[in-house]
Amino acid sequence: MAKQPYIAVVGSANVDLTTFIDEFPRPGETIFGKKFDLGFGGKGANQAVAARLCGAAVCMVAKVGSDLFGPVTIENFNSFGIDASHVRIVEGVSSGVAPIFVDASGQNRIIVVSGANDALLPQDLDLAAPILRKADYIVLQLEIPLNTVYHAIHFAKSNGIRCILNPAPGRVLDLTELAAVDYFIPNESEAELITGMPVHSIEDARSCADSLLGRGIRRVVITLGERGALLSGPEGMELIPGFRVKTIDSTGAGDAFIGSFAVFLAEGLPEVEALTRANLYAALSTTRVGTQKSFLSRSEFEQEWKVRGGRS
Ligand code: RIB
């Protein structure tokens, strides 16, 4: 049997407070919501859970607050069997929280209050170095300080560990710090914010990816929702088609994509198959309510993969 992949996630942990509504309220308007869901979230934590559910051994490096949410967030990691020995509580600070609004079409709007995530510093990575060094992939997002993200990229490079950066939420980045990233994976709006180029169509995505490659990024995957993902590298570009599903809540779909992709790659699957599988894993997560609780186990996923035969 192939070796179990080991994925290290350095990133955020939040608690998601999700309200389901028919339409978003107008300024000054009060409306009734249809349903409420409280669950664990945060892009980093979600990616760690997706990777774990897909079968990897996973460690998480994060900070949580000294409030009600902090200890239960650590318990949540433990309940999945994720190594949370480097998820630390910061005294006197709130945990990261995310009020989320999901409309009738499953589209979401998210506000993140970073809280303790802002206290994850480069020295925390140095303390976690012994477990990070075991990783096949280090997975990063942008809900923690940028200096910490850049430090993790340098750490990955100097230790010969492959690195995935999901620049979410979109922030202005110093692209010269990203030369050692193996996969740079923004969605359309993140790609747009980072490059200043419009990304409304697949053609736009191609131009944007081309510009990122020209600025020294090794491999770019622009995720395009239902349309799939555009893979770009020095050898050219390929659109990996997505899967059509009945979406009820798209929250966390991008995280499901990243966490599962890291595992499929680390298992040694060819890149295009890893991306096709990640497209399906992410699409299926939108058919269920919630963030982490919408992610499929590996056996549930393999059944779906068999049924769809790798095709949408
Ligand atoms: O990507 C979805 C996540 O974004 C939510 O879980 C929320 O916490 C924010 O981080």
mmCIF file of C-alpha atoms and ligand atoms in Angstrom:
data_model
loop_
_atom_site.group_PDB
_atom_site.id
_atom_site.type_symbol
_atom_site.label_atom_id
_atom_site.label_comp_id
_atom_site.label_asym_id
_atom_site.label_seq_id
_atom_site.Cartn_x
_atom_site.Cartn_y
_atom_site.Cartn_z
ATOM 1 C CA MET A 1 0.000 0.000 0.000
ATOM 2 C CA ALA A 2 1.192 3.526 -0.817
ATOM 3 C CA LYS A 3 2.499 5.616 2.067
ATOM 4 C CA GLN A 4 -0.136 7.769 3.771
ATOM 5 C CA PRO A 5 0.429 11.400 2.724
ATOM 6 C CA TYR A 6 1.314 13.910 5.438
ATOM 7 C CA ILE A 7 -0.133 17.389 5.002
ATOM 8 C CA ALA A 8 0.732 20.380 7.201
ATOM 9 C CA VAL A 9 -1.670 23.299 7.195
ATOM 10 C CA VAL A 10 -0.479 26.650 8.498
ATOM 11 C CA GLY A 11 -3.461 28.939 8.726
ATOM 12 C CA SER A 12 -6.679 30.147 10.236
ATOM 13 C CA ALA A 13 -9.319 28.583 12.434
ATOM 14 C CA ASN A 14 -12.677 30.335 12.781
ATOM 15 C CA VAL A 15 -16.149 29.631 14.035
ATOM 16 C CA ASP A 16 -18.721 30.121 11.276
ATOM 17 C CA LEU A 17 -22.103 31.665 12.097
ATOM 18 C CA THR A 18 -24.136 30.985 8.983
ATOM 19 C CA THR A 19 -27.560 32.505 8.296
ATOM 20 C CA PHE A 20 -29.631 31.273 5.369
ATOM 21 C CA ILE A 21 -31.806 33.910 3.689
ATOM 22 C CA ASP A 22 -33.874 34.316 0.516
ATOM 23 C CA GLU A 23 -32.145 37.531 -0.525
ATOM 24 C CA PHE A 24 -29.465 39.758 0.955
ATOM 25 C CA PRO A 25 -30.986 42.709 2.902
ATOM 26 C CA ARG A 26 -30.742 46.246 1.504
ATOM 27 C CA PRO A 27 -29.040 48.986 3.582
ATOM 28 C CA GLY A 28 -31.312 49.914 6.536
ATOM 29 C CA GLU A 29 -33.550 46.874 6.021
ATOM 30 C CA THR A 30 -34.245 44.140 8.621
ATOM 31 C CA ILE A 31 -35.282 40.750 7.260
ATOM 32 C CA PHE A 32 -36.043 37.306 8.719
ATOM 33 C CA GLY A 33 -33.533 34.558 8.074
ATOM 34 C CA LYS A 34 -34.727 31.011 7.273
ATOM 35 C CA LYS A 35 -32.187 28.966 9.201
ATOM 36 C CA PHE A 36 -29.000 29.311 11.256
ATOM 37 C CA ASP A 37 -25.979 27.027 11.481
ATOM 38 C CA LEU A 38 -23.054 27.227 13.912
ATOM 39 C CA GLY A 39 -19.979 25.282 12.858
ATOM 40 C CA PHE A 40 -16.211 25.166 12.660
ATOM 41 C CA GLY A 41 -14.573 27.003 9.788
ATOM 42 C CA GLY A 42 -11.620 29.125 8.799
ATOM 43 C CA LYS A 43 -9.924 28.480 5.482
ATOM 44 C CA GLY A 44 -6.906 26.792 7.069
ATOM 45 C CA ALA A 45 -8.943 24.577 9.378
ATOM 46 C CA ASN A 46 -11.315 23.643 6.549
ATOM 47 C CA GLN A 47 -8.422 22.622 4.306
ATOM 48 C CA ALA A 48 -6.941 20.545 7.138
ATOM 49 C CA VAL A 49 -10.267 18.759 7.688
ATOM 50 C CA ALA A 50 -10.734 18.115 3.956
ATOM 51 C CA ALA A 51 -7.217 16.657 3.732
ATOM 52 C CA ARG A 52 -7.829 14.481 6.780
ATOM 53 C CA LEU A 53 -11.188 13.216 5.452
ATOM 54 C CA CYS A 54 -9.462 12.365 2.178
ATOM 55 C CA GLY A 55 -7.125 10.078 4.108
ATOM 56 C CA ALA A 56 -3.964 12.063 4.888
ATOM 57 C CA ALA A 57 -2.244 12.405 8.234
ATOM 58 C CA VAL A 58 -2.598 16.120 8.983
ATOM 59 C CA CYS A 59 -1.107 18.634 11.387
ATOM 60 C CA MET A 60 -2.453 22.124 11.930
ATOM 61 C CA VAL A 61 -0.501 25.177 13.045
ATOM 62 C CA ALA A 62 -2.896 27.909 14.208
ATOM 63 C CA LYS A 63 -3.941 30.247 17.041
ATOM 64 C CA VAL A 64 -7.344 30.435 18.718
ATOM 65 C CA GLY A 65 -8.748 32.790 21.348
ATOM 66 C CA SER A 66 -9.243 32.391 25.094
ATOM 67 C CA ASP A 67 -13.029 32.505 24.662
ATOM 68 C CA LEU A 68 -15.721 29.826 24.455
ATOM 69 C CA PHE A 69 -14.687 28.954 20.895
ATOM 70 C CA GLY A 70 -10.952 28.385 21.450
ATOM 71 C CA PRO A 71 -10.930 25.077 23.383
ATOM 72 C CA VAL A 72 -13.778 23.570 21.327
ATOM 73 C CA THR A 73 -11.935 24.395 18.110
ATOM 74 C CA ILE A 74 -8.953 22.390 19.404
ATOM 75 C CA GLU A 75 -11.318 19.559 20.387
ATOM 76 C CA ASN A 76 -12.742 19.637 16.878
ATOM 77 C CA PHE A 77 -9.279 19.085 15.369
ATOM 78 C CA ASN A 78 -8.685 16.245 17.831
ATOM 79 C CA SER A 79 -12.028 14.655 16.943
ATOM 80 C CA PHE A 80 -10.890 14.352 13.310
ATOM 81 C CA GLY A 81 -7.518 12.930 14.361
ATOM 82 C CA ILE A 82 -5.651 16.071 13.237
ATOM 83 C CA ASP A 83 -2.457 16.799 15.170
ATOM 84 C CA ALA A 84 -3.358 20.048 16.980
ATOM 85 C CA SER A 85 -0.317 20.144 19.267
ATOM 86 C CA HIS A 86 0.624 23.448 17.597
ATOM 87 C CA VAL A 87 -2.809 25.053 17.843
ATOM 88 C CA ARG A 88 -2.298 27.427 20.751
ATOM 89 C CA ILE A 89 -4.708 29.572 22.779
ATOM 90 C CA VAL A 90 -3.888 33.302 22.934
ATOM 91 C CA GLU A 91 -4.934 34.844 26.264
ATOM 92 C CA GLY A 92 -7.191 37.895 26.168
ATOM 93 C CA VAL A 93 -7.985 37.644 22.459
ATOM 94 C CA SER A 94 -11.150 36.430 20.724
ATOM 95 C CA SER A 95 -11.141 33.476 18.361
ATOM 96 C CA GLY A 96 -11.555 34.109 14.653
ATOM 97 C CA VAL A 97 -15.233 34.254 13.712
ATOM 98 C CA ALA A 98 -17.056 34.473 10.407
ATOM 99 C CA PRO A 99 -20.631 35.707 10.080
ATOM 100 C CA ILE A 100 -21.777 34.158 6.779
ATOM 101 C CA PHE A 101 -24.927 34.822 4.748
ATOM 102 C CA VAL A 102 -26.093 32.258 2.195
ATOM 103 C CA ASP A 103 -28.877 33.143 -0.257
ATOM 104 C CA ALA A 104 -31.401 30.871 -1.965
ATOM 105 C CA SER A 105 -28.974 30.095 -4.823
ATOM 106 C CA GLY A 106 -26.300 28.880 -2.375
ATOM 107 C CA GLN A 107 -24.069 31.925 -2.918
ATOM 108 C CA ASN A 108 -22.370 33.234 0.204
ATOM 109 C CA ARG A 109 -21.069 36.525 1.596
ATOM 110 C CA ILE A 110 -18.534 36.209 4.392
ATOM 111 C CA ILE A 111 -17.107 38.674 6.909
ATOM 112 C CA VAL A 112 -14.046 37.409 8.787
ATOM 113 C CA VAL A 113 -13.028 38.867 12.148
ATOM 114 C CA SER A 114 -9.487 37.517 12.479
ATOM 115 C CA GLY A 115 -9.016 37.662 16.284
ATOM 116 C CA ALA A 116 -6.326 35.195 17.356
ATOM 117 C CA ASN A 117 -5.433 34.302 13.737
ATOM 118 C CA ASP A 118 -3.532 37.594 13.608
ATOM 119 C CA ALA A 119 -1.289 36.323 16.408
ATOM 120 C CA LEU A 120 0.134 33.435 14.356
ATOM 121 C CA LEU A 121 3.720 34.622 13.889
ATOM 122 C CA PRO A 122 6.876 33.324 12.160
ATOM 123 C CA GLN A 123 8.265 32.166 15.534
ATOM 124 C CA ASP A 124 5.231 29.866 15.931
ATOM 125 C CA LEU A 125 6.333 28.087 12.754
ATOM 126 C CA ASP A 126 9.856 27.754 14.112
ATOM 127 C CA LEU A 127 8.414 26.087 17.220
ATOM 128 C CA ALA A 128 6.425 23.731 14.987
ATOM 129 C CA ALA A 129 9.431 22.980 12.736
ATOM 130 C CA PRO A 130 9.832 19.327 13.847
ATOM 131 C CA ILE A 131 6.301 18.412 12.720
ATOM 132 C CA LEU A 132 6.347 20.674 9.654
ATOM 133 C CA ARG A 133 9.515 18.957 8.419
ATOM 134 C CA LYS A 134 7.610 15.655 8.121
ATOM 135 C CA ALA A 135 5.137 17.106 5.606
ATOM 136 C CA ASP A 136 4.800 16.151 1.951
ATOM 137 C CA TYR A 137 2.991 19.446 1.392
ATOM 138 C CA ILE A 138 2.661 22.646 3.412
ATOM 139 C CA VAL A 139 -0.662 24.310 2.639
ATOM 140 C CA LEU A 140 -1.169 28.060 3.173
ATOM 141 C CA GLN A 141 -3.919 30.672 2.792
ATOM 142 C CA LEU A 142 -4.117 34.386 3.663
ATOM 143 C CA GLU A 143 -6.173 34.621 6.873
ATOM 144 C CA ILE A 144 -2.982 34.962 8.942
ATOM 145 C CA PRO A 145 -0.258 37.682 8.817
ATOM 146 C CA LEU A 146 1.516 37.834 5.448
ATOM 147 C CA ASN A 147 4.949 37.693 7.127
ATOM 148 C CA THR A 148 3.995 34.312 8.533
ATOM 149 C CA VAL A 149 2.897 33.112 5.083
ATOM 150 C CA TYR A 150 6.188 34.262 3.520
ATOM 151 C CA HIS A 151 8.144 32.655 6.360
ATOM 152 C CA ALA A 152 6.327 29.355 5.759
ATOM 153 C CA ILE A 153 7.166 29.507 2.041
ATOM 154 C CA HIS A 154 10.870 30.027 2.854
ATOM 155 C CA PHE A 155 10.701 27.225 5.441
ATOM 156 C CA ALA A 156 9.176 24.871 2.856
ATOM 157 C CA LYS A 157 11.851 25.753 0.312
ATOM 158 C CA SER A 158 14.784 25.361 2.686
ATOM 159 C CA ASN A 159 13.453 21.982 3.867
ATOM 160 C CA GLY A 160 12.617 20.630 0.402
ATOM 161 C CA ILE A 161 8.878 20.472 1.167
ATOM 162 C CA ARG A 162 6.329 21.178 -1.566
ATOM 163 C CA CYS A 163 4.086 24.137 -0.945
ATOM 164 C CA ILE A 164 0.566 25.161 -1.997
ATOM 165 C CA LEU A 165 -0.597 28.757 -1.536
ATOM 166 C CA ASN A 166 -4.305 29.498 -1.785
ATOM 167 C CA PRO A 167 -4.341 33.333 -1.723
ATOM 168 C CA ALA A 168 -7.721 33.551 0.001
ATOM 169 C CA PRO A 169 -9.140 35.941 0.899
ATOM 170 C CA GLY A 170 -7.568 38.056 -1.841
ATOM 171 C CA ARG A 171 -4.894 40.448 -0.542
ATOM 172 C CA VAL A 172 -2.181 42.459 -2.210
ATOM 173 C CA LEU A 173 0.920 40.247 -2.240
ATOM 174 C CA ASP A 174 4.632 40.698 -2.800
ATOM 175 C CA LEU A 175 4.951 38.245 -5.697
ATOM 176 C CA THR A 176 8.725 38.097 -5.305
ATOM 177 C CA GLU A 177 8.095 36.195 -2.047
ATOM 178 C CA LEU A 178 6.204 33.471 -3.917
ATOM 179 C CA ALA A 179 8.906 32.113 -6.220
ATOM 180 C CA ALA A 180 9.236 28.912 -4.169
ATOM 181 C CA VAL A 181 5.483 28.134 -4.148
ATOM 182 C CA ASP A 182 4.772 24.950 -6.138
ATOM 183 C CA TYR A 183 1.063 25.658 -6.724
ATOM 184 C CA PHE A 184 -0.535 29.101 -6.532
ATOM 185 C CA ILE A 185 -4.322 28.587 -6.502
ATOM 186 C CA PRO A 186 -6.566 31.693 -6.509
ATOM 187 C CA ASN A 187 -10.213 31.863 -7.543
ATOM 188 C CA GLU A 188 -11.348 34.440 -10.091
ATOM 189 C CA SER A 189 -11.814 37.371 -7.706
ATOM 190 C CA GLU A 190 -8.561 36.662 -5.870
ATOM 191 C CA ALA A 191 -6.651 36.444 -9.168
ATOM 192 C CA GLU A 192 -8.213 39.743 -10.176
ATOM 193 C CA LEU A 193 -7.284 41.515 -6.934
ATOM 194 C CA ILE A 194 -3.711 40.194 -6.972
ATOM 195 C CA THR A 195 -2.938 41.019 -10.614
ATOM 196 C CA GLY A 196 -5.261 43.982 -11.196
ATOM 197 C CA MET A 197 -6.480 42.191 -14.354
ATOM 198 C CA PRO A 198 -10.190 41.446 -14.917
ATOM 199 C CA VAL A 199 -11.059 37.737 -14.664
ATOM 200 C CA HIS A 200 -14.614 37.282 -15.970
ATOM 201 C CA SER A 201 -14.089 34.665 -18.671
ATOM 202 C CA ILE A 202 -11.844 31.695 -19.322
ATOM 203 C CA GLU A 203 -9.894 33.852 -21.786
ATOM 204 C CA ASP A 204 -9.369 36.450 -19.021
ATOM 205 C CA ALA A 205 -8.196 33.659 -16.704
ATOM 206 C CA ARG A 206 -5.671 32.556 -19.331
ATOM 207 C CA SER A 207 -4.228 36.076 -19.626
ATOM 208 C CA CYS A 208 -4.119 36.433 -15.855
ATOM 209 C CA ALA A 209 -2.377 33.072 -15.391
ATOM 210 C CA ASP A 210 0.087 34.015 -18.116
ATOM 211 C CA SER A 211 0.905 37.243 -16.303
ATOM 212 C CA LEU A 212 1.429 35.391 -12.987
ATOM 213 C CA LEU A 213 3.773 32.894 -14.682
ATOM 214 C CA GLY A 214 5.624 35.820 -16.239
ATOM 215 C CA ARG A 215 6.119 37.254 -12.764
ATOM 216 C CA GLY A 216 7.928 34.154 -11.535
ATOM 217 C CA ILE A 217 5.142 31.908 -10.171
ATOM 218 C CA ARG A 218 5.846 28.274 -11.094
ATOM 219 C CA ARG A 219 2.374 26.772 -11.500
ATOM 220 C CA VAL A 220 -0.946 28.542 -11.340
ATOM 221 C CA VAL A 221 -4.392 26.998 -10.969
ATOM 222 C CA ILE A 222 -7.257 29.488 -11.266
ATOM 223 C CA THR A 223 -10.440 27.918 -9.914
ATOM 224 C CA LEU A 224 -13.536 28.848 -11.902
ATOM 225 C CA GLY A 225 -16.417 27.348 -9.916
ATOM 226 C CA GLU A 226 -18.680 25.136 -12.005
ATOM 227 C CA ARG A 227 -16.501 25.745 -15.089
ATOM 228 C CA GLY A 228 -13.598 23.920 -13.433
ATOM 229 C CA ALA A 229 -9.985 24.935 -12.964
ATOM 230 C CA LEU A 230 -7.394 26.367 -15.335
ATOM 231 C CA LEU A 231 -3.990 24.731 -14.865
ATOM 232 C CA SER A 232 -1.017 26.760 -16.136
ATOM 233 C CA GLY A 233 2.677 26.063 -16.171
ATOM 234 C CA PRO A 234 5.681 26.503 -18.443
ATOM 235 C CA GLU A 235 4.401 23.693 -20.718
ATOM 236 C CA GLY A 236 1.063 25.422 -21.404
ATOM 237 C CA MET A 237 -2.492 25.672 -20.080
ATOM 238 C CA GLU A 238 -5.295 23.178 -19.682
ATOM 239 C CA LEU A 239 -8.873 23.709 -18.545
ATOM 240 C CA ILE A 240 -9.951 20.900 -16.232
ATOM 241 C CA PRO A 241 -13.774 20.853 -16.474
ATOM 242 C CA GLY A 242 -15.898 21.051 -13.341
ATOM 243 C CA PHE A 243 -18.944 19.023 -12.287
ATOM 244 C CA ARG A 244 -22.553 20.179 -12.288
ATOM 245 C CA VAL A 245 -24.381 19.582 -8.993
ATOM 246 C CA LYS A 246 -27.402 21.045 -7.165
ATOM 247 C CA THR A 247 -25.730 23.624 -4.925
ATOM 248 C CA ILE A 248 -27.348 24.572 -1.633
ATOM 249 C CA ASP A 249 -24.379 26.110 0.207
ATOM 250 C CA SER A 250 -21.079 26.867 -1.513
ATOM 251 C CA THR A 251 -19.276 27.886 1.701
ATOM 252 C CA GLY A 252 -15.945 26.088 2.022
ATOM 253 C CA ALA A 253 -15.982 24.631 -1.513
ATOM 254 C CA GLY A 254 -12.671 26.328 -2.300
ATOM 255 C CA ASP A 255 -11.174 24.849 0.859
ATOM 256 C CA ALA A 256 -12.503 21.392 -0.014
ATOM 257 C CA PHE A 257 -10.727 21.783 -3.373
ATOM 258 C CA ILE A 258 -7.374 22.764 -1.844
ATOM 259 C CA GLY A 259 -7.341 20.166 0.955
ATOM 260 C CA SER A 260 -8.320 17.306 -1.331
ATOM 261 C CA PHE A 261 -5.968 18.403 -4.140
ATOM 262 C CA ALA A 262 -3.015 18.351 -1.728
ATOM 263 C CA VAL A 263 -3.835 14.763 -0.774
ATOM 264 C CA PHE A 264 -4.409 13.527 -4.339
ATOM 265 C CA LEU A 265 -1.105 15.090 -5.416
ATOM 266 C CA ALA A 266 0.771 13.714 -2.411
ATOM 267 C CA GLU A 267 -0.601 10.257 -3.225
ATOM 268 C CA GLY A 268 1.213 10.574 -6.540
ATOM 269 C CA LEU A 269 -1.820 10.890 -8.829
ATOM 270 C CA PRO A 270 -1.145 12.655 -12.135
ATOM 271 C CA GLU A 271 -1.803 16.393 -11.843
ATOM 272 C CA VAL A 272 -4.825 16.434 -14.173
ATOM 273 C CA GLU A 273 -6.504 13.554 -12.335
ATOM 274 C CA ALA A 274 -5.738 15.204 -8.980
ATOM 275 C CA LEU A 275 -7.416 18.396 -10.230
ATOM 276 C CA THR A 276 -10.412 16.549 -11.695
ATOM 277 C CA ARG A 277 -10.931 14.742 -8.412
ATOM 278 C CA ALA A 278 -10.548 17.986 -6.439
ATOM 279 C CA ASN A 279 -13.162 19.601 -8.730
ATOM 280 C CA LEU A 280 -15.598 16.804 -7.864
ATOM 281 C CA TYR A 281 -14.765 16.814 -4.136
ATOM 282 C CA ALA A 282 -15.400 20.591 -4.011
ATOM 283 C CA ALA A 283 -18.603 20.399 -6.078
ATOM 284 C CA LEU A 284 -20.054 17.690 -3.855
ATOM 285 C CA SER A 285 -19.372 19.789 -0.733
ATOM 286 C CA THR A 286 -21.810 22.410 -2.074
ATOM 287 C CA THR A 287 -24.681 19.906 -2.015
ATOM 288 C CA ARG A 288 -24.677 19.910 1.798
ATOM 289 C CA VAL A 289 -25.141 22.633 4.411
ATOM 290 C CA GLY A 290 -22.224 24.040 6.429
ATOM 291 C CA THR A 291 -18.503 24.240 5.920
ATOM 292 C CA GLN A 292 -16.492 21.348 7.375
ATOM 293 C CA LYS A 293 -19.646 19.315 7.892
ATOM 294 C CA SER A 294 -20.347 19.442 4.157
ATOM 295 C CA PHE A 295 -17.094 17.623 3.284
ATOM 296 C CA LEU A 296 -17.261 13.982 2.196
ATOM 297 C CA SER A 297 -15.286 11.127 3.670
ATOM 298 C CA ARG A 298 -12.883 9.411 1.266
ATOM 299 C CA SER A 299 -15.161 6.380 0.925
ATOM 300 C CA GLU A 300 -18.201 8.564 0.137
ATOM 301 C CA PHE A 301 -16.081 10.427 -2.403
ATOM 302 C CA GLU A 302 -14.784 7.256 -4.080
ATOM 303 C CA GLN A 303 -18.374 6.033 -4.573
ATOM 304 C CA GLU A 304 -19.262 9.289 -6.330
ATOM 305 C CA TRP A 305 -16.047 9.175 -8.368
ATOM 306 C CA LYS A 306 -16.950 5.684 -9.556
ATOM 307 C CA VAL A 307 -20.476 6.737 -10.523
ATOM 308 C CA ARG A 308 -19.293 9.780 -12.453
ATOM 309 C CA GLY A 309 -16.376 7.884 -13.991
ATOM 310 C CA GLY A 310 -14.218 10.985 -13.704
ATOM 311 C CA ARG A 311 -16.597 12.876 -16.009
ATOM 312 C CA SER A 312 -19.102 15.687 -15.313
HETATM 313 O O1 RIB B 1 -13.762 29.504 2.859
HETATM 314 C C1 RIB B 1 -14.789 29.497 3.799
HETATM 315 C C2 RIB B 1 -14.291 30.040 5.093
HETATM 316 O O2 RIB B 1 -13.982 31.394 4.955
HETATM 317 C C3 RIB B 1 -15.286 29.983 6.227
HETATM 318 O O3 RIB B 1 -15.183 28.797 6.953
HETATM 319 C C4 RIB B 1 -14.957 31.225 7.031
HETATM 320 O O4 RIB B 1 -14.534 30.955 8.328
HETATM 321 C C5 RIB B 1 -13.905 31.974 6.231
HETATM 322 O O5 RIB B 1 -12.651 31.727 6.692
#
